[in-house]
């Protein structure tokens, strides 16, 4: 058991109240959720985990914890995101957690670009070209991304040293499709398989 898990286990959380308190106090379910969220944040801090997330990434994390249409609409109105963009960010969190959202935002131009080591990128690009069709044009690199324009696939090297697989979307964007991996070839194959499954 990790230090973080031990701390989370030791933080007392009361059972859900049987009845909602009188208005305007939040409902019992909301109070329970707020208490649990606060406890998990405290556990992260006590375990010297990552510092609190940026506001948008944090909002995506909260949405991943609960199915709340009102909260989703509030995030859309506050950020100006389209519902499809918000859905993709939620998917990115599902696969890659906060770092997955960070990489996704970087792809969308909403976070500073992540520039990876040139040798690392070139080596990964060569590895991917070796497993692709010889008739295809070589992949290209862009900052932390390796892009297959012909197949509309991309893998991005995150700040955690893992490769995040994406497939192109109809509107010219990118969608996270699988969990990240330390192996660029495996990430590329994951993106390729996800595209194949989506299109049958």
Coordinates of C-alpha atoms in Angstrom, one line a residue:
X1 CA 0.0 0.0 0.0
X2 CA 1.4 3.4 -1.0
X3 CA 1.8 6.3 1.4
X4 CA -1.1 8.1 -0.4
X5 CA -3.4 5.1 0.0
X6 CA -2.5 4.8 3.7
X7 CA -3.4 8.5 4.2
X8 CA -6.7 8.1 2.3
X9 CA -7.6 5.1 4.4
X10 CA -7.0 7.0 7.6
X11 CA -9.0 10.1 6.7
X12 CA -12.4 9.6 8.4
X13 CA -15.4 10.1 6.1
X14 CA -18.9 9.9 7.6
X15 CA -21.5 7.9 5.9
X16 CA -24.0 9.7 3.7
X17 CA -26.7 11.4 5.7
X18 CA -30.1 9.6 5.3
X19 CA -32.0 12.9 4.6
X20 CA -31.2 16.1 2.8
X21 CA -30.7 19.1 5.1
X22 CA -33.0 22.1 4.7
X23 CA -32.4 24.5 1.9
X24 CA -30.2 26.4 1.0
X25 CA -27.8 23.8 2.4
X26 CA -26.4 21.5 -0.4
X27 CA -28.0 18.1 -0.7
X28 CA -26.6 15.2 1.3
X29 CA -25.2 13.6 -1.9
X30 CA -23.4 16.8 -2.8
X31 CA -22.0 17.2 0.7
X32 CA -20.7 13.6 0.6
X33 CA -19.0 14.2 -2.7
X34 CA -17.4 17.5 -1.6
X35 CA -16.1 15.8 1.5
X36 CA -14.6 12.9 -0.4
X37 CA -13.0 15.3 -3.0
X38 CA -11.5 17.4 -0.2
X39 CA -10.2 14.3 1.5
X40 CA -8.5 13.1 -1.7
X41 CA -6.9 16.5 -2.2
X42 CA -5.6 16.4 1.4
X43 CA -4.2 12.9 0.8
X44 CA -2.4 14.1 -2.2
X45 CA -0.9 17.1 -0.3
X46 CA 0.1 15.0 2.7
X47 CA 1.7 12.3 0.5
X48 CA 3.7 15.0 -1.3
X49 CA 1.9 14.3 -4.5
X50 CA 1.4 16.7 -7.4
X51 CA 0.3 20.2 -6.5
X52 CA -3.3 21.4 -7.2
X53 CA -4.1 21.3 -10.9
X54 CA -4.8 24.2 -13.1
X55 CA -8.4 25.3 -13.2
X56 CA -9.5 23.8 -16.5
X57 CA -7.7 20.5 -15.8
X58 CA -9.2 20.4 -12.3
X59 CA -12.7 21.0 -13.8
X60 CA -12.2 18.0 -16.1
X61 CA -11.1 15.9 -13.1
X62 CA -14.3 16.9 -11.3
X63 CA -16.4 16.0 -14.3
X64 CA -14.7 12.6 -14.5
X65 CA -15.8 11.9 -10.9
X66 CA -19.4 12.6 -11.4
X67 CA -22.0 12.8 -14.2
X68 CA -23.2 16.4 -13.6
X69 CA -24.8 18.1 -16.7
X70 CA -25.0 21.4 -14.8
X71 CA -21.3 21.4 -14.0
X72 CA -20.5 20.4 -17.6
X73 CA -22.6 23.3 -18.9
X74 CA -20.9 25.7 -16.4
X75 CA -17.5 24.6 -17.7
X76 CA -18.6 25.1 -21.3
X77 CA -19.9 28.6 -20.5
X78 CA -16.8 29.6 -18.5
X79 CA -14.2 28.3 -20.9
X80 CA -15.9 28.8 -24.3
X81 CA -15.3 25.1 -25.2
X82 CA -17.7 23.3 -27.4
X83 CA -19.4 20.3 -26.0
X84 CA -17.5 18.0 -28.4
X85 CA -14.2 19.5 -27.1
X86 CA -15.2 19.0 -23.5
X87 CA -16.1 15.4 -24.3
X88 CA -12.7 14.8 -25.8
X89 CA -11.0 16.3 -22.7
X90 CA -13.0 14.0 -20.5
X91 CA -11.9 11.1 -22.6
X92 CA -8.3 12.3 -22.4
X93 CA -8.6 12.3 -18.6
X94 CA -10.1 8.8 -18.6
X95 CA -7.1 7.4 -20.5
X96 CA -4.3 9.6 -19.2
X97 CA -5.4 11.5 -16.1
X98 CA -4.3 15.1 -15.6
X99 CA -1.3 14.7 -17.8
X100 CA -3.5 13.3 -20.6
X101 CA -5.6 16.5 -20.4
X102 CA -2.5 18.6 -20.4
X103 CA -1.2 16.9 -23.5
X104 CA -4.7 17.3 -25.1
X105 CA -4.8 21.0 -24.3
X106 CA -1.3 21.4 -25.8
X107 CA -2.5 19.8 -29.0
X108 CA -5.5 22.2 -29.1
X109 CA -3.2 25.2 -28.6
X110 CA -4.6 26.0 -25.1
X111 CA -1.4 25.0 -23.2
X112 CA 2.3 26.0 -24.0
X113 CA 3.8 23.6 -26.5
X114 CA 5.9 20.8 -25.1
X115 CA 9.2 20.5 -26.9
X116 CA 10.8 17.1 -26.5
X117 CA 14.5 16.1 -27.0
X118 CA 15.3 15.9 -30.7
X119 CA 17.2 12.6 -30.5
X120 CA 14.3 11.0 -28.6
X121 CA 11.8 12.2 -31.3
X122 CA 13.9 11.1 -34.2
X123 CA 14.6 7.7 -32.7
X124 CA 10.9 7.2 -32.1
X125 CA 9.9 8.4 -35.6
X126 CA 12.4 5.9 -37.1
X127 CA 11.0 3.1 -35.0
X128 CA 7.5 3.9 -36.2
X129 CA 8.4 4.2 -39.8
X130 CA 9.9 0.7 -39.6
X131 CA 6.5 -0.8 -38.7
X132 CA 4.5 1.2 -41.3
X133 CA 3.8 0.4 -44.9
X134 CA 6.8 1.2 -47.1
X135 CA 4.4 2.9 -49.5
X136 CA 3.5 5.5 -46.9
X137 CA 5.2 8.9 -46.7
X138 CA 7.5 9.1 -43.6
X139 CA 6.0 10.4 -40.4
X140 CA 6.9 13.9 -39.3
X141 CA 7.7 15.3 -35.9
X142 CA 6.3 18.5 -34.4
X143 CA 7.5 19.6 -31.0
X144 CA 6.5 16.5 -28.9
X145 CA 4.3 14.9 -31.5
X146 CA 4.9 12.3 -34.2
X147 CA 2.3 12.6 -36.9
X148 CA 1.2 10.1 -39.6
X149 CA -0.6 12.4 -42.0
X150 CA -1.7 9.6 -44.3
X151 CA -3.4 7.7 -41.5
X152 CA -4.4 10.7 -39.4
X153 CA -2.7 9.3 -36.4
X154 CA -0.5 11.0 -33.8
X155 CA 1.4 10.1 -30.7
X156 CA 2.6 12.7 -28.3
X157 CA 5.4 12.5 -25.7
X158 CA 4.1 13.8 -22.4
X159 CA 6.1 15.4 -19.6
X160 CA 5.9 12.1 -17.8
X161 CA 7.9 10.4 -20.5
X162 CA 5.0 8.4 -21.8
X163 CA 3.5 8.4 -25.4
X164 CA -0.1 9.4 -25.7
X165 CA -2.0 8.0 -28.8
X166 CA -4.5 10.1 -30.7
X167 CA -6.5 9.7 -33.9
X168 CA -7.7 12.6 -36.1
X169 CA -11.3 13.8 -35.9
X170 CA -13.7 15.0 -38.6
X171 CA -13.3 18.6 -37.6
X172 CA -9.5 18.5 -37.9
X173 CA -8.8 18.0 -34.2
X174 CA -7.4 15.1 -32.2
X175 CA -9.0 12.6 -29.9
X176 CA -7.3 10.5 -27.2
X177 CA -8.0 6.8 -27.9
X178 CA -5.9 4.6 -25.5
X179 CA -3.8 4.7 -22.4
X180 CA -0.3 6.1 -22.7
X181 CA 2.8 3.9 -22.8
X182 CA 6.5 4.3 -22.6
X183 CA 6.9 2.5 -26.0
X184 CA 6.3 4.8 -29.0
X185 CA 5.7 1.8 -31.3
X186 CA 3.1 0.4 -28.9
X187 CA 1.4 3.8 -28.7
X188 CA 1.3 4.1 -32.5
X189 CA -0.2 0.6 -32.8
X190 CA -2.8 1.5 -30.2
X191 CA -3.9 4.5 -32.2
X192 CA -4.0 2.5 -35.4
X193 CA -6.1 -0.2 -33.8
X194 CA -8.4 2.3 -32.2
X195 CA -9.0 3.9 -35.7
X196 CA -9.6 0.4 -37.2
X197 CA -12.1 -0.5 -34.6
X198 CA -13.9 2.8 -34.9
X199 CA -14.3 2.4 -38.6
X200 CA -15.0 -1.3 -38.5

